[in-house]
């Protein structure tokens, strides 16, 4: 029985490699400015359910690279990629949901997308999630939790994240800031498994 699975695995390997090669061919084409060729390489992979290719197709439609600019179609591809676990698609979909671009503005869905990406270590998503907690948009306002996410983002992110964290910190007591930093350390130590 094991032999059957081993043979099946080896038969599947060339197909996986071909998909990765097509993805790379698309990236190479995009890098040299041939966005039409890039789109042609990515589209079959995206249709087959490849999350990264779906992200790239979404980006093509978001910016009108190789295809007509269409934020509605971009959102659909980002959603597919996000559902497939692509962290960058989760972040990008969250941004579009907060702005109401290509989709109805929905802070609750945006917070959910940012949270999924934040729990995978996406720094910008962590900062956005912290800001949403601070404003009470899409989540119940919780400055301590917002500060925690901004603290996490500020250690890997920019001075802007630090400034936003510090600004939010002015509304917290010293013990709340300490508790938020402690929660941030637990979150890092558990590789984002215990962030509540």
PDB file of C-alpha atoms in Angstrom:
ATOM      1  CA  UNK A   1       0.000   0.000   0.000  1.00  0.00           C
ATOM      2  CA  UNK A   2       2.838   2.406   0.851  1.00  0.00           C
ATOM      3  CA  UNK A   3       4.330   1.789  -2.594  1.00  0.00           C
ATOM      4  CA  UNK A   4       1.101   3.040  -4.260  1.00  0.00           C
ATOM      5  CA  UNK A   5       1.252   6.300  -2.321  1.00  0.00           C
ATOM      6  CA  UNK A   6       4.946   6.746  -3.090  1.00  0.00           C
ATOM      7  CA  UNK A   7       4.347   6.249  -6.823  1.00  0.00           C
ATOM      8  CA  UNK A   8       1.393   8.664  -6.689  1.00  0.00           C
ATOM      9  CA  UNK A   9       3.537  11.241  -4.911  1.00  0.00           C
ATOM     10  CA  UNK A  10       6.306  11.009  -7.507  1.00  0.00           C
ATOM     11  CA  UNK A  11       3.762  11.300 -10.315  1.00  0.00           C
ATOM     12  CA  UNK A  12       2.380  14.449  -8.709  1.00  0.00           C
ATOM     13  CA  UNK A  13       5.795  16.118  -8.266  1.00  0.00           C
ATOM     14  CA  UNK A  14       6.340  17.143 -11.900  1.00  0.00           C
ATOM     15  CA  UNK A  15       2.924  18.857 -11.959  1.00  0.00           C
ATOM     16  CA  UNK A  16       3.751  20.806  -8.808  1.00  0.00           C
ATOM     17  CA  UNK A  17       7.120  21.801 -10.240  1.00  0.00           C
ATOM     18  CA  UNK A  18       5.523  22.916 -13.501  1.00  0.00           C
ATOM     19  CA  UNK A  19       3.126  25.126 -11.507  1.00  0.00           C
ATOM     20  CA  UNK A  20       5.992  26.687  -9.598  1.00  0.00           C
ATOM     21  CA  UNK A  21       7.886  27.211 -12.858  1.00  0.00           C
ATOM     22  CA  UNK A  22       4.864  28.927 -14.437  1.00  0.00           C
ATOM     23  CA  UNK A  23       4.566  31.155 -11.384  1.00  0.00           C
ATOM     24  CA  UNK A  24       8.241  32.090 -11.723  1.00  0.00           C
ATOM     25  CA  UNK A  25       7.881  32.633 -15.467  1.00  0.00           C
ATOM     26  CA  UNK A  26       5.054  35.044 -14.712  1.00  0.00           C
ATOM     27  CA  UNK A  27       7.160  36.890 -12.135  1.00  0.00           C
ATOM     28  CA  UNK A  28      10.051  37.148 -14.582  1.00  0.00           C
ATOM     29  CA  UNK A  29       7.723  38.513 -17.262  1.00  0.00           C
ATOM     30  CA  UNK A  30       6.266  41.070 -14.848  1.00  0.00           C
ATOM     31  CA  UNK A  31       9.741  42.118 -13.771  1.00  0.00           C
ATOM     32  CA  UNK A  32      10.705  42.910 -17.357  1.00  0.00           C
ATOM     33  CA  UNK A  33       7.420  44.807 -17.828  1.00  0.00           C
ATOM     34  CA  UNK A  34       5.528  42.215 -19.896  1.00  0.00           C
ATOM     35  CA  UNK A  35       2.396  42.111 -17.758  1.00  0.00           C
ATOM     36  CA  UNK A  36       0.292  40.435 -20.444  1.00  0.00           C
ATOM     37  CA  UNK A  37       2.679  37.448 -20.508  1.00  0.00           C
ATOM     38  CA  UNK A  38       2.756  37.385 -16.716  1.00  0.00           C
ATOM     39  CA  UNK A  39      -1.036  37.286 -16.588  1.00  0.00           C
ATOM     40  CA  UNK A  40      -1.093  34.428 -19.143  1.00  0.00           C
ATOM     41  CA  UNK A  41       1.287  32.393 -16.950  1.00  0.00           C
ATOM     42  CA  UNK A  42      -0.625  33.020 -13.713  1.00  0.00           C
ATOM     43  CA  UNK A  43      -4.233  32.704 -14.896  1.00  0.00           C
ATOM     44  CA  UNK A  44      -4.310  28.886 -15.395  1.00  0.00           C
ATOM     45  CA  UNK A  45      -2.678  28.402 -11.994  1.00  0.00           C
ATOM     46  CA  UNK A  46      -5.160  30.776 -10.383  1.00  0.00           C
ATOM     47  CA  UNK A  47      -8.090  28.903 -11.923  1.00  0.00           C
ATOM     48  CA  UNK A  48      -6.611  25.649 -10.562  1.00  0.00           C
ATOM     49  CA  UNK A  49      -6.680  27.196  -7.073  1.00  0.00           C
ATOM     50  CA  UNK A  50      -3.047  28.250  -6.567  1.00  0.00           C
ATOM     51  CA  UNK A  51      -3.330  31.000  -3.877  1.00  0.00           C
ATOM     52  CA  UNK A  52      -0.191  32.913  -4.871  1.00  0.00           C
ATOM     53  CA  UNK A  53      -1.213  32.964  -8.524  1.00  0.00           C
ATOM     54  CA  UNK A  54      -4.665  34.167  -7.422  1.00  0.00           C
ATOM     55  CA  UNK A  55      -2.981  36.997  -5.514  1.00  0.00           C
ATOM     56  CA  UNK A  56      -1.004  37.995  -8.610  1.00  0.00           C
ATOM     57  CA  UNK A  57      -4.128  37.919 -10.793  1.00  0.00           C
ATOM     58  CA  UNK A  58      -5.841  40.113  -8.197  1.00  0.00           C
ATOM     59  CA  UNK A  59      -2.917  42.545  -8.245  1.00  0.00           C
ATOM     60  CA  UNK A  60      -3.034  42.617 -12.058  1.00  0.00           C
ATOM     61  CA  UNK A  61      -6.683  43.682 -11.907  1.00  0.00           C
ATOM     62  CA  UNK A  62      -6.125  46.085  -9.000  1.00  0.00           C
ATOM     63  CA  UNK A  63      -3.459  48.046 -10.864  1.00  0.00           C
ATOM     64  CA  UNK A  64      -4.519  47.350 -14.463  1.00  0.00           C
ATOM     65  CA  UNK A  65      -1.287  45.545 -15.340  1.00  0.00           C
ATOM     66  CA  UNK A  66      -1.801  43.350 -18.409  1.00  0.00           C
ATOM     67  CA  UNK A  67      -5.580  43.582 -18.036  1.00  0.00           C
ATOM     68  CA  UNK A  68      -8.239  46.219 -17.549  1.00  0.00           C
ATOM     69  CA  UNK A  69      -8.233  47.722 -14.067  1.00  0.00           C
ATOM     70  CA  UNK A  70     -11.199  46.294 -12.138  1.00  0.00           C
ATOM     71  CA  UNK A  71     -11.232  46.426  -8.356  1.00  0.00           C
ATOM     72  CA  UNK A  72     -14.311  44.196  -8.137  1.00  0.00           C
ATOM     73  CA  UNK A  73     -12.498  41.380  -9.941  1.00  0.00           C
ATOM     74  CA  UNK A  74      -9.371  42.057  -7.865  1.00  0.00           C
ATOM     75  CA  UNK A  75     -11.415  41.617  -4.682  1.00  0.00           C
ATOM     76  CA  UNK A  76     -12.771  38.273  -5.928  1.00  0.00           C
ATOM     77  CA  UNK A  77      -9.263  36.972  -6.630  1.00  0.00           C
ATOM     78  CA  UNK A  78      -7.930  38.307  -3.317  1.00  0.00           C
ATOM     79  CA  UNK A  79     -10.799  36.544  -1.539  1.00  0.00           C
ATOM     80  CA  UNK A  80      -9.955  33.237  -3.248  1.00  0.00           C
ATOM     81  CA  UNK A  81      -6.275  33.627  -2.403  1.00  0.00           C
ATOM     82  CA  UNK A  82      -7.095  34.657   1.182  1.00  0.00           C
ATOM     83  CA  UNK A  83      -9.333  31.601   1.569  1.00  0.00           C
ATOM     84  CA  UNK A  84      -6.392  29.527   0.310  1.00  0.00           C
ATOM     85  CA  UNK A  85      -4.223  30.957   3.090  1.00  0.00           C
ATOM     86  CA  UNK A  86      -2.208  33.606   1.237  1.00  0.00           C
ATOM     87  CA  UNK A  87      -1.203  36.136   3.901  1.00  0.00           C
ATOM     88  CA  UNK A  88      -0.604  39.002   1.464  1.00  0.00           C
ATOM     89  CA  UNK A  89      -4.050  38.503  -0.072  1.00  0.00           C
ATOM     90  CA  UNK A  90      -5.605  38.571   3.396  1.00  0.00           C
ATOM     91  CA  UNK A  91      -3.874  41.870   4.095  1.00  0.00           C
ATOM     92  CA  UNK A  92      -4.747  43.421   0.710  1.00  0.00           C
ATOM     93  CA  UNK A  93      -8.373  42.349   1.000  1.00  0.00           C
ATOM     94  CA  UNK A  94      -8.494  43.890   4.465  1.00  0.00           C
ATOM     95  CA  UNK A  95      -7.209  47.194   3.095  1.00  0.00           C
ATOM     96  CA  UNK A  96      -9.795  47.264   0.297  1.00  0.00           C
ATOM     97  CA  UNK A  97     -12.549  46.436   2.798  1.00  0.00           C
ATOM     98  CA  UNK A  98     -11.550  49.366   5.030  1.00  0.00           C
ATOM     99  CA  UNK A  99     -11.555  51.737   2.064  1.00  0.00           C
ATOM    100  CA  UNK A 100     -14.638  50.350   0.353  1.00  0.00           C
ATOM    101  CA  UNK A 101     -12.739  49.975  -2.925  1.00  0.00           C
ATOM    102  CA  UNK A 102     -14.153  47.302  -5.231  1.00  0.00           C
ATOM    103  CA  UNK A 103     -16.316  46.092  -2.382  1.00  0.00           C
ATOM    104  CA  UNK A 104     -18.700  47.541   0.185  1.00  0.00           C
ATOM    105  CA  UNK A 105     -16.839  49.011   3.163  1.00  0.00           C
ATOM    106  CA  UNK A 106     -16.899  46.377   5.920  1.00  0.00           C
ATOM    107  CA  UNK A 107     -14.694  46.878   8.967  1.00  0.00           C
ATOM    108  CA  UNK A 108     -15.798  43.593  10.538  1.00  0.00           C
ATOM    109  CA  UNK A 109     -14.598  41.568   7.546  1.00  0.00           C
ATOM    110  CA  UNK A 110     -11.492  43.751   7.306  1.00  0.00           C
ATOM    111  CA  UNK A 111     -10.637  43.055  10.949  1.00  0.00           C
ATOM    112  CA  UNK A 112     -11.089  39.323  10.333  1.00  0.00           C
ATOM    113  CA  UNK A 113      -8.739  39.468   7.324  1.00  0.00           C
ATOM    114  CA  UNK A 114      -6.158  41.516   9.212  1.00  0.00           C
ATOM    115  CA  UNK A 115      -6.355  39.113  12.154  1.00  0.00           C
ATOM    116  CA  UNK A 116      -5.731  36.088   9.919  1.00  0.00           C
ATOM    117  CA  UNK A 117      -2.710  37.802   8.382  1.00  0.00           C
ATOM    118  CA  UNK A 118      -1.503  39.169  11.741  1.00  0.00           C
ATOM    119  CA  UNK A 119      -1.500  35.689  13.226  1.00  0.00           C
ATOM    120  CA  UNK A 120       0.857  34.665  10.415  1.00  0.00           C
ATOM    121  CA  UNK A 121       3.275  37.478  11.248  1.00  0.00           C
ATOM    122  CA  UNK A 122       2.251  40.074   8.632  1.00  0.00           C
ATOM    123  CA  UNK A 123       3.519  43.336  10.172  1.00  0.00           C
ATOM    124  CA  UNK A 124       1.263  45.752   8.289  1.00  0.00           C
ATOM    125  CA  UNK A 125      -1.786  43.634   9.094  1.00  0.00           C
ATOM    126  CA  UNK A 126      -0.773  43.676  12.764  1.00  0.00           C
ATOM    127  CA  UNK A 127      -0.594  47.478  12.673  1.00  0.00           C
ATOM    128  CA  UNK A 128      -3.956  47.794  10.919  1.00  0.00           C
ATOM    129  CA  UNK A 129      -5.542  45.394  13.402  1.00  0.00           C
ATOM    130  CA  UNK A 130      -4.142  47.410  16.297  1.00  0.00           C
ATOM    131  CA  UNK A 131      -5.563  50.606  14.806  1.00  0.00           C
ATOM    132  CA  UNK A 132      -8.989  49.001  14.341  1.00  0.00           C
ATOM    133  CA  UNK A 133      -9.013  47.949  18.007  1.00  0.00           C
ATOM    134  CA  UNK A 134      -8.036  51.489  18.947  1.00  0.00           C
ATOM    135  CA  UNK A 135     -10.884  52.993  16.910  1.00  0.00           C
ATOM    136  CA  UNK A 136     -13.434  50.272  17.662  1.00  0.00           C
ATOM    137  CA  UNK A 137     -14.025  49.637  13.956  1.00  0.00           C
ATOM    138  CA  UNK A 138     -15.061  46.095  13.097  1.00  0.00           C
ATOM    139  CA  UNK A 139     -14.169  45.003  16.636  1.00  0.00           C
ATOM    140  CA  UNK A 140     -15.117  46.139  20.116  1.00  0.00           C
ATOM    141  CA  UNK A 141     -12.899  49.072  21.080  1.00  0.00           C
ATOM    142  CA  UNK A 142     -10.047  47.750  23.201  1.00  0.00           C
ATOM    143  CA  UNK A 143      -7.066  50.088  23.515  1.00  0.00           C
ATOM    144  CA  UNK A 144      -4.999  47.529  25.387  1.00  0.00           C
ATOM    145  CA  UNK A 145      -5.395  44.937  22.627  1.00  0.00           C
ATOM    146  CA  UNK A 146      -4.772  47.622  20.020  1.00  0.00           C
ATOM    147  CA  UNK A 147      -1.603  48.623  21.838  1.00  0.00           C
ATOM    148  CA  UNK A 148      -0.545  44.962  21.982  1.00  0.00           C
ATOM    149  CA  UNK A 149      -0.859  44.526  18.194  1.00  0.00           C
ATOM    150  CA  UNK A 150       0.887  47.822  17.513  1.00  0.00           C
ATOM    151  CA  UNK A 151       3.666  46.813  19.909  1.00  0.00           C
ATOM    152  CA  UNK A 152       4.131  43.570  17.980  1.00  0.00           C
ATOM    153  CA  UNK A 153       4.171  45.460  14.666  1.00  0.00           C
ATOM    154  CA  UNK A 154       6.516  48.160  15.949  1.00  0.00           C
ATOM    155  CA  UNK A 155       9.250  45.651  16.789  1.00  0.00           C
ATOM    156  CA  UNK A 156       9.421  44.498  13.175  1.00  0.00           C
ATOM    157  CA  UNK A 157       7.904  47.476  11.438  1.00  0.00           C
ATOM    158  CA  UNK A 158       8.534  51.129  10.934  1.00  0.00           C
ATOM    159  CA  UNK A 159       8.827  54.156  13.175  1.00  0.00           C
ATOM    160  CA  UNK A 160       5.273  54.983  12.059  1.00  0.00           C
ATOM    161  CA  UNK A 161       4.006  51.858  13.857  1.00  0.00           C
ATOM    162  CA  UNK A 162       5.939  52.878  16.961  1.00  0.00           C
ATOM    163  CA  UNK A 163       4.510  56.396  16.818  1.00  0.00           C
ATOM    164  CA  UNK A 164       0.959  55.066  16.492  1.00  0.00           C
ATOM    165  CA  UNK A 165       1.550  52.675  19.396  1.00  0.00           C
ATOM    166  CA  UNK A 166       2.963  55.469  21.561  1.00  0.00           C
ATOM    167  CA  UNK A 167       0.060  57.760  20.681  1.00  0.00           C
ATOM    168  CA  UNK A 168      -2.418  55.058  21.707  1.00  0.00           C
ATOM    169  CA  UNK A 169      -0.368  54.403  24.848  1.00  0.00           C
ATOM    170  CA  UNK A 170      -1.150  57.896  26.099  1.00  0.00           C
ATOM    171  CA  UNK A 171      -4.719  56.740  26.707  1.00  0.00           C
ATOM    172  CA  UNK A 172      -3.625  53.742  28.777  1.00  0.00           C
ATOM    173  CA  UNK A 173      -2.393  53.515  32.324  1.00  0.00           C
ATOM    174  CA  UNK A 174       1.128  52.290  32.969  1.00  0.00           C
ATOM    175  CA  UNK A 175      -0.200  48.909  34.146  1.00  0.00           C
ATOM    176  CA  UNK A 176      -2.311  48.564  30.974  1.00  0.00           C
ATOM    177  CA  UNK A 177       0.738  49.261  28.786  1.00  0.00           C
ATOM    178  CA  UNK A 178       2.778  46.726  30.769  1.00  0.00           C
ATOM    179  CA  UNK A 179       0.011  44.129  30.455  1.00  0.00           C
ATOM    180  CA  UNK A 180      -0.245  44.791  26.698  1.00  0.00           C
ATOM    181  CA  UNK A 181       3.533  44.369  26.286  1.00  0.00           C
ATOM    182  CA  UNK A 182       3.411  41.154  28.313  1.00  0.00           C
ATOM    183  CA  UNK A 183       0.608  39.866  26.050  1.00  0.00           C
ATOM    184  CA  UNK A 184       2.711  40.812  23.012  1.00  0.00           C
ATOM    185  CA  UNK A 185       5.651  38.769  24.347  1.00  0.00           C
ATOM    186  CA  UNK A 186       3.376  35.761  24.929  1.00  0.00           C
ATOM    187  CA  UNK A 187       2.049  36.150  21.402  1.00  0.00           C
ATOM    188  CA  UNK A 188       5.613  36.123  19.951  1.00  0.00           C
ATOM    189  CA  UNK A 189       6.787  33.293  22.190  1.00  0.00           C
ATOM    190  CA  UNK A 190       3.914  31.056  21.088  1.00  0.00           C
ATOM    191  CA  UNK A 191       4.370  31.997  17.421  1.00  0.00           C
ATOM    192  CA  UNK A 192       1.011  33.774  17.384  1.00  0.00           C
ATOM    193  CA  UNK A 193      -0.944  30.909  18.942  1.00  0.00           C
ATOM    194  CA  UNK A 194      -1.792  32.796  22.160  1.00  0.00           C
ATOM    195  CA  UNK A 195      -2.528  36.389  21.229  1.00  0.00           C
ATOM    196  CA  UNK A 196      -5.762  36.990  23.127  1.00  0.00           C
TER     197      UNK A 196
END
